[in-house]
Short mmCIF file of C-alpha atoms in Angstrom, two decimals:
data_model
loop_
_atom_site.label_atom_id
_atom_site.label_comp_id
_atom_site.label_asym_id
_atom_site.label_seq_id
_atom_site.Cartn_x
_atom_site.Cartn_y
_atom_site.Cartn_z
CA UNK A 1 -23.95 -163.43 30.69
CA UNK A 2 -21.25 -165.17 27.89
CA UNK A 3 -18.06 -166.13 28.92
CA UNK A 4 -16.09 -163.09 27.49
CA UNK A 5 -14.13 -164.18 24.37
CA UNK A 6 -10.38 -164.81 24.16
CA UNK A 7 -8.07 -162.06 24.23
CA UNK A 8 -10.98 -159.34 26.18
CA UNK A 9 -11.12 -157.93 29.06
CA UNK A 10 -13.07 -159.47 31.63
CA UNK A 11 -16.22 -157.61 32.53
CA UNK A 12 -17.88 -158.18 36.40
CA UNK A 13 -21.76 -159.13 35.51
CA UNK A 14 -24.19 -156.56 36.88
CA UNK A 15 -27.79 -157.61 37.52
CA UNK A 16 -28.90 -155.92 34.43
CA UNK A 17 -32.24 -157.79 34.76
CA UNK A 18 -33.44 -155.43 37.86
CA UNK A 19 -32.36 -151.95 35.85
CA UNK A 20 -33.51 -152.61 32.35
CA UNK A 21 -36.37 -154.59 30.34
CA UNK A 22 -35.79 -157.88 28.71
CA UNK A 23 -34.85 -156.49 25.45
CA UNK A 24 -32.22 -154.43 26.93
CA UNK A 25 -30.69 -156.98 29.00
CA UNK A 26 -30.28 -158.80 25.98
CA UNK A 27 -28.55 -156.43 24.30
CA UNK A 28 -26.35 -155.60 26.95
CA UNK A 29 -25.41 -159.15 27.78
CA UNK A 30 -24.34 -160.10 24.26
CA UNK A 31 -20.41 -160.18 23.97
CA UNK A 32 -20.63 -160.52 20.15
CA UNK A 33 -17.95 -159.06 17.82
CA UNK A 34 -20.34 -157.78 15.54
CA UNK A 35 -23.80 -156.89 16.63
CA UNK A 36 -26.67 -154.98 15.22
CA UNK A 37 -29.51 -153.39 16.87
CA UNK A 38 -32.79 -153.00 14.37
CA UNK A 39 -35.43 -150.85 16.66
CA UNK A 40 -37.76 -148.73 17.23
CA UNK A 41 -37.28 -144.74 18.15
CA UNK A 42 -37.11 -143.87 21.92
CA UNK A 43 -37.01 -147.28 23.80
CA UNK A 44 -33.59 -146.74 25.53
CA UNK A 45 -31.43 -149.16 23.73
CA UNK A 46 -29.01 -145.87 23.48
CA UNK A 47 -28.79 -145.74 27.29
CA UNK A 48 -28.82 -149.65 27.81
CA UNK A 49 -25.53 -148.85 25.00
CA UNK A 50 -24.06 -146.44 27.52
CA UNK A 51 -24.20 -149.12 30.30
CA UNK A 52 -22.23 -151.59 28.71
CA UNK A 53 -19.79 -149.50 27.30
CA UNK A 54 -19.18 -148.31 30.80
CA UNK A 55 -18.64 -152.22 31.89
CA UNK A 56 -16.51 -152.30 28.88
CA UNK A 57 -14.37 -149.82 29.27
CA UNK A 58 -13.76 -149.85 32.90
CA UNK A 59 -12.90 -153.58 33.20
CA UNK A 60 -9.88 -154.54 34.93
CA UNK A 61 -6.93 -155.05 32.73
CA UNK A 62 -9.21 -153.00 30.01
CA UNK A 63 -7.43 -153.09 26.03
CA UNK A 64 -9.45 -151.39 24.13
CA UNK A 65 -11.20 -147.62 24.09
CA UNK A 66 -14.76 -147.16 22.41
CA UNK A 67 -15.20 -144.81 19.65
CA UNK A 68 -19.00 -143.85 19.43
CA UNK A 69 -20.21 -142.63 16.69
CA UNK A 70 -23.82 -140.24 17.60
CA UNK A 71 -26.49 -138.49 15.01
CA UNK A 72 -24.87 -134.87 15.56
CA UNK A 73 -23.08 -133.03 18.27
CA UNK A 74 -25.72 -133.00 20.97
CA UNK A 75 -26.75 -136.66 20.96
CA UNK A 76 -22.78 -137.07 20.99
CA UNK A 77 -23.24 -135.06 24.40
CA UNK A 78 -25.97 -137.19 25.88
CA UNK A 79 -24.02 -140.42 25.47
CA UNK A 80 -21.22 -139.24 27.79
CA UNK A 81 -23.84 -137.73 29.91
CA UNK A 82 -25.60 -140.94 29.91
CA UNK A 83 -22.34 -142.76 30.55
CA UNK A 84 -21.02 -140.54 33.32
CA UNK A 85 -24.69 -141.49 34.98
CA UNK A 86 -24.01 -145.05 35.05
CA UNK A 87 -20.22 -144.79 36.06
CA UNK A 88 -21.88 -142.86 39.02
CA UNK A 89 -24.45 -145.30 39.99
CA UNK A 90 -21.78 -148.40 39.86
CA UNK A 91 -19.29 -146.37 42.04
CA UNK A 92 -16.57 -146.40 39.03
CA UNK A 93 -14.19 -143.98 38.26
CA UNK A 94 -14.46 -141.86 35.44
CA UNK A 95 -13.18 -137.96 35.05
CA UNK A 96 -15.23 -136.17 32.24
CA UNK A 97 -12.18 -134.67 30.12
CA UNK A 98 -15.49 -132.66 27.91
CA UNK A 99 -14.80 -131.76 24.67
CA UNK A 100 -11.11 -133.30 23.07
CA UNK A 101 -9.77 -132.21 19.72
CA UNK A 102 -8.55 -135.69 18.31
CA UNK A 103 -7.46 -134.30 15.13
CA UNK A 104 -6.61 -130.78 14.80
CA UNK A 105 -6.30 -130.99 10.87
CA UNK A 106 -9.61 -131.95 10.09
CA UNK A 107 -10.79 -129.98 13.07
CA UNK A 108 -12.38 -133.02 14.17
CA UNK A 109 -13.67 -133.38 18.35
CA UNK A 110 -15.18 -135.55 20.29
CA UNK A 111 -16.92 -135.68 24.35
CA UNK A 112 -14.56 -137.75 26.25
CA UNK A 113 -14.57 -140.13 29.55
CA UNK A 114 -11.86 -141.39 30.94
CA UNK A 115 -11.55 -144.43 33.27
CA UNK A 116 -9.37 -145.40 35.74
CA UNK A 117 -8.11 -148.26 33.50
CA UNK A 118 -6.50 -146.31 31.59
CA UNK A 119 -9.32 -146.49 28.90
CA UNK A 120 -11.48 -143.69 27.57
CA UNK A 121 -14.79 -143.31 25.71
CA UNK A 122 -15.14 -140.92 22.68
CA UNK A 123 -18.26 -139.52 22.17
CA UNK A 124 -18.69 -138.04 18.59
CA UNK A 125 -20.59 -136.80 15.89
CA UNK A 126 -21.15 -138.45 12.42
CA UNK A 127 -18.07 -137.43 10.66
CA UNK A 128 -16.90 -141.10 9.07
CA UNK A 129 -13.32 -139.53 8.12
CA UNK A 130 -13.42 -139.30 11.89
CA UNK A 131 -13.16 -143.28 12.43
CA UNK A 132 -9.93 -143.33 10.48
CA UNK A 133 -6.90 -144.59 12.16
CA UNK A 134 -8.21 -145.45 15.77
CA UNK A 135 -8.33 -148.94 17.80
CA UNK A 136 -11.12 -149.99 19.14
CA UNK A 137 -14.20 -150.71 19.74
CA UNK A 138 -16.93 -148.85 17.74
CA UNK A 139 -20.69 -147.81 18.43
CA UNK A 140 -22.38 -146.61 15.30
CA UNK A 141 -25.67 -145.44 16.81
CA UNK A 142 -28.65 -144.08 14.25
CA UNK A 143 -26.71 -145.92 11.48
CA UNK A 144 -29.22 -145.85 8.76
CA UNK A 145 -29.67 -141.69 9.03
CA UNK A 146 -26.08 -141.59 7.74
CA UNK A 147 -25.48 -139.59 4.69
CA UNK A 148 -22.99 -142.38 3.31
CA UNK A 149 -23.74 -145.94 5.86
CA UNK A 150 -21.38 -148.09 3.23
CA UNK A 151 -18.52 -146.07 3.82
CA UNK A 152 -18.76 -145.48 7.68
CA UNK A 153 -19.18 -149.04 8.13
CA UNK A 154 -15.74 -149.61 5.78
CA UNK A 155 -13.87 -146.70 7.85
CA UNK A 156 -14.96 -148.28 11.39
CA UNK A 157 -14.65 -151.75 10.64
CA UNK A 158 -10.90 -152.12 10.52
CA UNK A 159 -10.71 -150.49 13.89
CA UNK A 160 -11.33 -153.67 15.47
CA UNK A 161 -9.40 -155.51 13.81
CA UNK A 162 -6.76 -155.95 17.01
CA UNK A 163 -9.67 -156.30 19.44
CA UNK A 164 -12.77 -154.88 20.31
CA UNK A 165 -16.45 -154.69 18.70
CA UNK A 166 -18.90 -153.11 16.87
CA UNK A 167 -22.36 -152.42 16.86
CA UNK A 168 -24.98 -151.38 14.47
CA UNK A 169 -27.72 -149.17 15.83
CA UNK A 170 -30.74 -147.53 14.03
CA UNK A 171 -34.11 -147.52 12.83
CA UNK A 172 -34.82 -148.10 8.96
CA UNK A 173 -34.84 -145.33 6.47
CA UNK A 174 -35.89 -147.53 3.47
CA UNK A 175 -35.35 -150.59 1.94
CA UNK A 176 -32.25 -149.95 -0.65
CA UNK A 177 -30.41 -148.67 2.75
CA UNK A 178 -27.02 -149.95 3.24
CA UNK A 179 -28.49 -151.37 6.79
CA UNK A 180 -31.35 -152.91 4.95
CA UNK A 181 -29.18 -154.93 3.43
CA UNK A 182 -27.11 -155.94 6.13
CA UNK A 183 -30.29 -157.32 8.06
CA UNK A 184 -31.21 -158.84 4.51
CA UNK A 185 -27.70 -160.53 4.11
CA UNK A 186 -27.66 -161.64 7.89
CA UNK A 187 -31.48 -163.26 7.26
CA UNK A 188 -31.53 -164.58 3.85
CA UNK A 189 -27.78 -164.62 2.82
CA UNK A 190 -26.34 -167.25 5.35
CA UNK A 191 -25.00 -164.36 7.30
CA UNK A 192 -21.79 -164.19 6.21
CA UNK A 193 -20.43 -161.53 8.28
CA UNK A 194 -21.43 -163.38 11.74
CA UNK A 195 -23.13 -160.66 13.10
CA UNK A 196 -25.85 -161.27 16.13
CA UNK A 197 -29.00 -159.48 15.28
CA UNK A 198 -31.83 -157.88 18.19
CA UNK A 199 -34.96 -156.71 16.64
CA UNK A 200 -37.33 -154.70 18.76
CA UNK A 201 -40.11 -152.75 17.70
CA UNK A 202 -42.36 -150.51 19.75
CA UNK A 203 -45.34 -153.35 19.87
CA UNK A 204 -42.03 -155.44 21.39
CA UNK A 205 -41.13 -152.86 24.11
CA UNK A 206 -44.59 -152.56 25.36
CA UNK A 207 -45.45 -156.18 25.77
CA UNK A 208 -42.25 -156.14 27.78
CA UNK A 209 -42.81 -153.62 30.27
CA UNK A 210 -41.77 -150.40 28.33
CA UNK A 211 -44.99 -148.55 29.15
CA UNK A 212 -44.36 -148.84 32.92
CA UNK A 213 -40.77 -147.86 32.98
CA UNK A 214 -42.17 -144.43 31.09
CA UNK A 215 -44.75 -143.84 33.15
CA UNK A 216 -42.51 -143.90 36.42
CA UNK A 217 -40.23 -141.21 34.70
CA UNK A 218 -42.74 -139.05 33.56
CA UNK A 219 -44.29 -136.27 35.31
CA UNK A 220 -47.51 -137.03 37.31
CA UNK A 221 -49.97 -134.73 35.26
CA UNK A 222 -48.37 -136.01 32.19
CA UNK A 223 -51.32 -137.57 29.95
CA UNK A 224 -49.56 -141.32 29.24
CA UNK A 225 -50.07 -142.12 32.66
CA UNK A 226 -53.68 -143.61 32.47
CA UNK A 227 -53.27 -144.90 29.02
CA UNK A 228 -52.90 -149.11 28.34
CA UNK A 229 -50.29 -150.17 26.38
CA UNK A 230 -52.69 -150.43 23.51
CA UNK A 231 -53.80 -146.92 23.79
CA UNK A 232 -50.04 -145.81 24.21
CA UNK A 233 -49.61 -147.43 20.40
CA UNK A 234 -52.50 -145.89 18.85
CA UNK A 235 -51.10 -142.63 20.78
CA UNK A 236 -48.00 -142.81 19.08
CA UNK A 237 -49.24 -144.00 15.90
CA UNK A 238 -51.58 -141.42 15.31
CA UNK A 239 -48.72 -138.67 16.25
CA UNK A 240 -46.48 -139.88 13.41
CA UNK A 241 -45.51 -138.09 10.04
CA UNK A 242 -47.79 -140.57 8.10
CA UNK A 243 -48.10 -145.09 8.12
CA UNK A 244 -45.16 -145.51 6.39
CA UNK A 245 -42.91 -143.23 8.93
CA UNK A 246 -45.01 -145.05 11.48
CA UNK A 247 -43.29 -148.44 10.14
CA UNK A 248 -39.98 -147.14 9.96
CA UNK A 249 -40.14 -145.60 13.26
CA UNK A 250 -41.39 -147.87 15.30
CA UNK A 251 -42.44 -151.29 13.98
CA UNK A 252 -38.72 -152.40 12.33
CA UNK A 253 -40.48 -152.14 8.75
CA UNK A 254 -38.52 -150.54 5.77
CA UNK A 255 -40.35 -148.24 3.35
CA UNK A 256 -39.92 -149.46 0.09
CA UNK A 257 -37.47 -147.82 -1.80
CA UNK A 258 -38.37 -149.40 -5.50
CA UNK A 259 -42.22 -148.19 -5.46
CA UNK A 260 -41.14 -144.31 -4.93
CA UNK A 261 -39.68 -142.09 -6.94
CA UNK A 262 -37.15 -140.28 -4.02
CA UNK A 263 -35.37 -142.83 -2.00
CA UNK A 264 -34.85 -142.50 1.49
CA UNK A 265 -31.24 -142.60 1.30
CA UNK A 266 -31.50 -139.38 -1.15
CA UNK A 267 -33.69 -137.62 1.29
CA UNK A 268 -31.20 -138.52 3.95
CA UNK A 269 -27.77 -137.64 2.54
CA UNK A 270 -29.79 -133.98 2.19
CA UNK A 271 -30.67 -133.01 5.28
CA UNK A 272 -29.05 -130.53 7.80
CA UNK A 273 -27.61 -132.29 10.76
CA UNK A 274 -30.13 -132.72 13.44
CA UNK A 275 -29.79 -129.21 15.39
CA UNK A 276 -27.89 -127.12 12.59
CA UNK A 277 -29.89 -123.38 12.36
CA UNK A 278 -31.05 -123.64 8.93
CA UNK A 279 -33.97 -120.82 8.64
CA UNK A 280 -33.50 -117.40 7.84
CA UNK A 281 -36.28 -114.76 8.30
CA UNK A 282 -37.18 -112.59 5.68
CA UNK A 283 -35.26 -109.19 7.24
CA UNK A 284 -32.19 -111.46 7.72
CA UNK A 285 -29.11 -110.33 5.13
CA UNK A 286 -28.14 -113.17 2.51
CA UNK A 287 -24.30 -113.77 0.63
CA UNK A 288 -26.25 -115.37 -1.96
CA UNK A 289 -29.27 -115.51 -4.57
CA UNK A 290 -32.65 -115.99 -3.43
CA UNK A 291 -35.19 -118.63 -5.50
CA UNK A 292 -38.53 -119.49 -4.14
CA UNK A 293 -41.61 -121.87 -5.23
CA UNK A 294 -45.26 -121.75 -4.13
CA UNK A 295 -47.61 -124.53 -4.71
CA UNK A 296 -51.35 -122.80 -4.23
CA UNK A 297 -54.03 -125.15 -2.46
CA UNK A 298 -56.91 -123.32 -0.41
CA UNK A 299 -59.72 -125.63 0.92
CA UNK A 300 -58.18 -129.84 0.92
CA UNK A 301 -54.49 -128.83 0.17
CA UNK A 302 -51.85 -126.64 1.54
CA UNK A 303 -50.27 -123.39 0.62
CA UNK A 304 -46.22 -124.33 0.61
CA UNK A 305 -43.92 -121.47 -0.30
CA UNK A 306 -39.88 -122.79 -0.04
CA UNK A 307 -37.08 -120.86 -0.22
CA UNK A 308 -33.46 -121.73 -0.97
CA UNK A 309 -30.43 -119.46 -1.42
CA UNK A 310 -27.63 -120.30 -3.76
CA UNK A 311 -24.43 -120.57 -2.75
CA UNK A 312 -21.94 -121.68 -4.71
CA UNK A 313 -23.54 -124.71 -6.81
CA UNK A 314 -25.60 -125.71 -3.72
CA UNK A 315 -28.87 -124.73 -2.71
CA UNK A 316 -29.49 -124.32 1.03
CA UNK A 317 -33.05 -124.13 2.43
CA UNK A 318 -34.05 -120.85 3.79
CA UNK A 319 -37.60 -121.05 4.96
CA UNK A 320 -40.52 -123.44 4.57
CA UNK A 321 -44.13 -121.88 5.36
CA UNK A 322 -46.63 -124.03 5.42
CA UNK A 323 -50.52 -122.25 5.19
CA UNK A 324 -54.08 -123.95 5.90
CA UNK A 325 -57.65 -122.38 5.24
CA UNK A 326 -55.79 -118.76 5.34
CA UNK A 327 -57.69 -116.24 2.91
CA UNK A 328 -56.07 -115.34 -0.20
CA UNK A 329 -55.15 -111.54 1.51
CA UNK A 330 -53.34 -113.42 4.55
CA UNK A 331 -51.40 -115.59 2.99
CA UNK A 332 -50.13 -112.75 0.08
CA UNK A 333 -49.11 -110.74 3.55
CA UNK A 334 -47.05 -113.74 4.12
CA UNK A 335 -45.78 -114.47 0.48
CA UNK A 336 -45.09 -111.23 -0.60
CA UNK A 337 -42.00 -110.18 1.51
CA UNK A 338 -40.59 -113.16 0.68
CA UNK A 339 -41.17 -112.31 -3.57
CA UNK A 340 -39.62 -108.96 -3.06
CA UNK A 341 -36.28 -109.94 -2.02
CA UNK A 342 -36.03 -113.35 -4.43
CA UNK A 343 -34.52 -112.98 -7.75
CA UNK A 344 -36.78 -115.42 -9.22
CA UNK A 345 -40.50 -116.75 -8.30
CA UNK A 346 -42.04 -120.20 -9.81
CA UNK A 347 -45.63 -119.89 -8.71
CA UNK A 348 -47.99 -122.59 -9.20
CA UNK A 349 -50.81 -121.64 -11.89
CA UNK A 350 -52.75 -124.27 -12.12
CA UNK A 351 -57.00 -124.09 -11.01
CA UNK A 352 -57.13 -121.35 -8.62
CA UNK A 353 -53.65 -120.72 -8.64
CA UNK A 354 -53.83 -118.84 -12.08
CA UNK A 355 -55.31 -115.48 -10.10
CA UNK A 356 -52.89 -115.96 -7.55
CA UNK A 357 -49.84 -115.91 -10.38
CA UNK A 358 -51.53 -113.26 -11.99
CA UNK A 359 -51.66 -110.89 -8.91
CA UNK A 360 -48.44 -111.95 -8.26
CA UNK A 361 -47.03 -110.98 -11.50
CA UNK A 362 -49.24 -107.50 -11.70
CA UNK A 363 -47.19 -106.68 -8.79
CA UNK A 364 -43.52 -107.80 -8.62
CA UNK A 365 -43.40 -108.19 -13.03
CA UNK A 366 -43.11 -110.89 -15.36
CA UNK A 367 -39.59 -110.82 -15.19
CA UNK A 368 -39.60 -112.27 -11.72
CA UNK A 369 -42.41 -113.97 -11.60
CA UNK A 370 -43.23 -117.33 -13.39
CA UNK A 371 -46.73 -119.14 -13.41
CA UNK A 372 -46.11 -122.32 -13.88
CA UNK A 373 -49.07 -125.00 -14.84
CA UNK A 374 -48.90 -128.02 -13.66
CA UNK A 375 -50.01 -130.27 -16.75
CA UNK A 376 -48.21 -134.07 -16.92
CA UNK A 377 -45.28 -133.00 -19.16
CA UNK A 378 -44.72 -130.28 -16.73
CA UNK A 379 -44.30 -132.59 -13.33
CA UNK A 380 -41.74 -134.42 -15.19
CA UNK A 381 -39.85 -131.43 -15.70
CA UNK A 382 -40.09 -129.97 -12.21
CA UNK A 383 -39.49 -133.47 -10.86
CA UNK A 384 -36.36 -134.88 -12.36
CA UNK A 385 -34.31 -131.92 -11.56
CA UNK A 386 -35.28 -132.21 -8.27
CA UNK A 387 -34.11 -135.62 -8.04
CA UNK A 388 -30.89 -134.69 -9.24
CA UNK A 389 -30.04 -132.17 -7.36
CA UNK A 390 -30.03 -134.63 -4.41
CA UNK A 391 -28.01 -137.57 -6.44
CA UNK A 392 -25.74 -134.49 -6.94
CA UNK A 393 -26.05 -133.77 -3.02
CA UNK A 394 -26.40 -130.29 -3.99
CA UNK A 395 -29.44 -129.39 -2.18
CA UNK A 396 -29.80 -129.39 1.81
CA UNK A 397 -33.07 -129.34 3.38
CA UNK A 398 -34.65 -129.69 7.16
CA UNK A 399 -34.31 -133.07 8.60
CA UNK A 400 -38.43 -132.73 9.27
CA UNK A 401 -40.64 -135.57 9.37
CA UNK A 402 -43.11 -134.00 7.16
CA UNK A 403 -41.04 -132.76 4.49
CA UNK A 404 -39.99 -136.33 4.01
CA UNK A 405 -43.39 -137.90 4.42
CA UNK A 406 -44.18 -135.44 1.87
CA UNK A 407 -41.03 -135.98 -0.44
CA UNK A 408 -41.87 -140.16 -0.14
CA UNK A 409 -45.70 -139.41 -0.86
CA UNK A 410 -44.53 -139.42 -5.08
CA UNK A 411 -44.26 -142.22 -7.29
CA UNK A 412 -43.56 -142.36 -10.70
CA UNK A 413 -46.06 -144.68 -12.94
CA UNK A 414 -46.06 -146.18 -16.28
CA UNK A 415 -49.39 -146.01 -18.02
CA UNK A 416 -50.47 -148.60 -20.50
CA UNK A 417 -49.91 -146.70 -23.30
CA UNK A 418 -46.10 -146.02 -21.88
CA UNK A 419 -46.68 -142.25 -20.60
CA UNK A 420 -45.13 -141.41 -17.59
CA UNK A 421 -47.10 -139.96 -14.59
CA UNK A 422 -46.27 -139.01 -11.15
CA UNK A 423 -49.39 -139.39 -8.53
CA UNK A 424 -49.36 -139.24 -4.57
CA UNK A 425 -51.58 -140.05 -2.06
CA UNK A 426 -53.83 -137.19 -0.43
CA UNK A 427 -53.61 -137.14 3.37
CA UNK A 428 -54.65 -134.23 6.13
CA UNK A 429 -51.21 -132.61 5.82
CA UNK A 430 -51.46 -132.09 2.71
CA UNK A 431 -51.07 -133.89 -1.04
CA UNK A 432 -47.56 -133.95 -1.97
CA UNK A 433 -47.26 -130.13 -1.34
CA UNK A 434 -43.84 -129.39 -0.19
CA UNK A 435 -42.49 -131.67 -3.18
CA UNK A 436 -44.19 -129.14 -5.03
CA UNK A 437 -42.83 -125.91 -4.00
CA UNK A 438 -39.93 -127.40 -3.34
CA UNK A 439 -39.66 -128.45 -7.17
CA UNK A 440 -40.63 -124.89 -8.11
CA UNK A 441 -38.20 -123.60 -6.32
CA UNK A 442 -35.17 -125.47 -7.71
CA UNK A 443 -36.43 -124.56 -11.12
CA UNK A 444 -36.75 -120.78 -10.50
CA UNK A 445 -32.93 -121.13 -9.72
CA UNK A 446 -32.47 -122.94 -12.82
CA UNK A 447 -29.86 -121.33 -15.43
CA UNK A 448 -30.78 -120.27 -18.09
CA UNK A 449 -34.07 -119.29 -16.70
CA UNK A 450 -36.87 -120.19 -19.07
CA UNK A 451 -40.66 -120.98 -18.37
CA UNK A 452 -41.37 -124.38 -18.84
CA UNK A 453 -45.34 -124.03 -19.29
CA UNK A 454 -47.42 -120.97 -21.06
CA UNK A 455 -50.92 -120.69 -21.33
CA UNK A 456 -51.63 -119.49 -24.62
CA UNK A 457 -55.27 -119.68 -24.42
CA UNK A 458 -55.26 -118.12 -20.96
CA UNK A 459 -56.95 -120.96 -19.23
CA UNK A 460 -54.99 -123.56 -17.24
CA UNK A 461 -55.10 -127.25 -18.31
CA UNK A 462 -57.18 -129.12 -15.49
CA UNK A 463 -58.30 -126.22 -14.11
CA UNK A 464 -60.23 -127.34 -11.36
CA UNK A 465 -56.57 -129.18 -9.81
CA UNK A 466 -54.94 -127.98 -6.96
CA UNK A 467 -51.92 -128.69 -5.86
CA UNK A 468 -48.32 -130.81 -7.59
CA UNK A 469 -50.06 -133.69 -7.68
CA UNK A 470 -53.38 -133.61 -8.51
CA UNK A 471 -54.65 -132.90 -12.09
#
């Protein structure tokens, strides 16, 4: 282990080697002031965290307390938990104080354990305001799924400045991240901020033991048991969202940011805390006014319909219903509730979708109902607002692997002859479909209301298109 630095408190070695993997050792074992943890998901480096803050913090002739900063409330719960496991198993003393109010005005909490050097770990959720003010030492765990990474890091930082350390923990979401560029500044810039850097991806944790460790805390039956370590990667790899979540995920690689039109951080600074109740179901009662968007696919695509309710100048996801190989009659039993309570309907009209507007209209009225076609002019339309709304941060949507595989799967193009067009990749869950309805559904709560797109001639423009996307 380093010699602790100047000024800290000293910290009695454990034989980390005969607890944790390599990786984790290494992590634990490193006394830096500024550290930063690139990973992949689910390979403990949160619980190795919660060791060493417990060595940390219980230390004879201790200084400093740790601030942690988790993803939302519950992982904020787990830490202490996770802590309060260790402090067990080395025989310390700590006295779970649970849930602390640390400031009142800003009704601001945190999990708390206390120590009997005086010196207590805070356990919250992502709140930056909530940094403000306090010594010591700061964990900043997920750091890259923060809605605003540049200003938590500005917020924590100074907390150390009378002691203490910080570390940087996540997995990537995208390359114009603010912890992109830290790992960018700290490999190609000279590293001017000093800060030790671990990189461990998935391939990483399985060459150094990880597999084995899982398999011993699984349950018997549990179907990872008889797998190699490369069948446990092509396991995992085939479970994710899509290749480029894959990346992120697990293999340390940033999706890039410049080659799609929605950046991750957009997507991210968007989404409903990890845990937050977001869907409503149809019978529910709503404050405020109901918008929803259906993009039509039947046999390669799927049927999306989204829902948001305005309130205020925000618009809050509702519901998103996703529908595969469902006959025309099923999935109207589904959509239809749904039209009857929204103020407004945008309703994909393009190739098959132009009976389904039709129907639609027949029965809930122009009025409400809008078939939209989705011709080149018209995806530009539909997809700029959409855009803004999330510069604007006045949209919130699930934090769902698929919605943002889906919401990444667009990228704007330049042709030759300097049009614009927006194309995505086709995969089995779909082509781009929930950017679709979810586009349709931010226009139908557009004000004024106006259609975009008529078909004059009655027939749709690339009629035999399905989907946002395609066409």
């Amino acid at each position: 282990m380093k010699p602790a630095r100047k000024g800290r408190a000293k910290v009695i070695p454990a034989n980390t080697d005969a607890i944790f993997l390599p990786f984790q050792s290494r992590w634990i074992q490193d006394n830096s002031r500024l550290k930063l943890m690139e990973k992949s998901r689910q390979i403990g480096i949160s619980w190795s965290t919660a060791f060493a803050s417990d060595e940390r913090t219980a230390a004879q002739g201790a200084r400093h307390d740790e601030w942690v900063s988790s993803r939302d409330d519950i992982q904020a719960r787990l830490f202490i938990e996770d802590c309060k496991m260790f402090a067990a198993i080395m025989n310390m003393a700590a006295r779970d104080l649970g849930e602390v109010v640390i400031e009142p005005e800003k009704k601001l909490s945190a999990y708390v354990l206390e120590f009997a050097s005086g010196k207590r770990i805070h356990s919250m959720s992502s709140n930056p305001d909530a940094q403000a003010g306090k010594r010591g030492s700061r964990i900043l765990d997920e750091f890259a799924l923060h809605r605003d990474q540049r200003k938590m890091w500005a917020i924590a930082y100074p907390g150390i400045t009378w002691g203490g350390c910080m570390e940087i923990i996540s997995t990537h979401r995208g390359s114009n991240s603010f912890f992109n560029q830290l790992i960018r500044e700290i490999r190609e810039k000279g590293n001017p901020k000093k800060i030790s850097l671990h990189r461990v991806t998935l391939q990483d944790a399985l060459d150094q033991g990880f597999l084995y460790k899982l398999q011993q805390a699984l349950p018997a039956d549990a179907e990872q048991q008889d797998m190699t370590e490369a069948e446990y990667f092509d396991f995992v790899k085939a479970g994710a969202a899509d290749d480029e979540s894959f990346d992120q995920e697990y293999m340390c690689i940033p999706a890039d940011d410049d080659s799609k039109f929605i950046e991750y951080e957009l997507i991210t600074g968007c989404e409903y805390m990890a845990g937050m109740p977001w869907e409503r179901a149809v019978t529910d009662r709503f404050a405020g006014r109901l918008y929803c968007g259906v993009d039509i696919g039947r046999k390669k695509d799927l049927t999306v319909l989204w829902v948001v309710e305005q309130l205020g100048d925000v618009l809050y996801t509702r519901a998103v219903i996703t529908m595969e190989r469902m006959r025309k009659s099923a999935q109207e039993a589904v959509l239809y509730p749904w039209f009857a309570i929204c103020d407004r309907v945008c309703i994909d009209a393009t190739g098959l979708g132009i009976g389904w507007a039709d129907d639609a209209q027949d029965k809930f009225g122009e009025h409400r109902v809008e078939a939209v076609n989705f011709s080149g002019s018209v995806k530009e339309t539909l997809a700029y607002p959409l855009k803004g709304k999330m510069e604007d941060r006045a949209l919130r949507i699930p934090d769902d692997p698929a919605i943002r595989a889906d919401l990444r799967k667009v990228q704007k193009v330049t042709t030759a002859a300097g049009n614009i067009r927006f194309v995505a990749e086709s995969t089995p869950d779909g082509h781009a479909d929930r950017f679709g309805a979810l586009a349709l559904a931010i226009h139908a709560a557009s004000n004024p209301s106006a259609p975009i797109d008529y078909m004059s001639d009655g027939v749709a423009h690339g009629a035999d298109a399905e989907g946002f996307m395609d066409g």
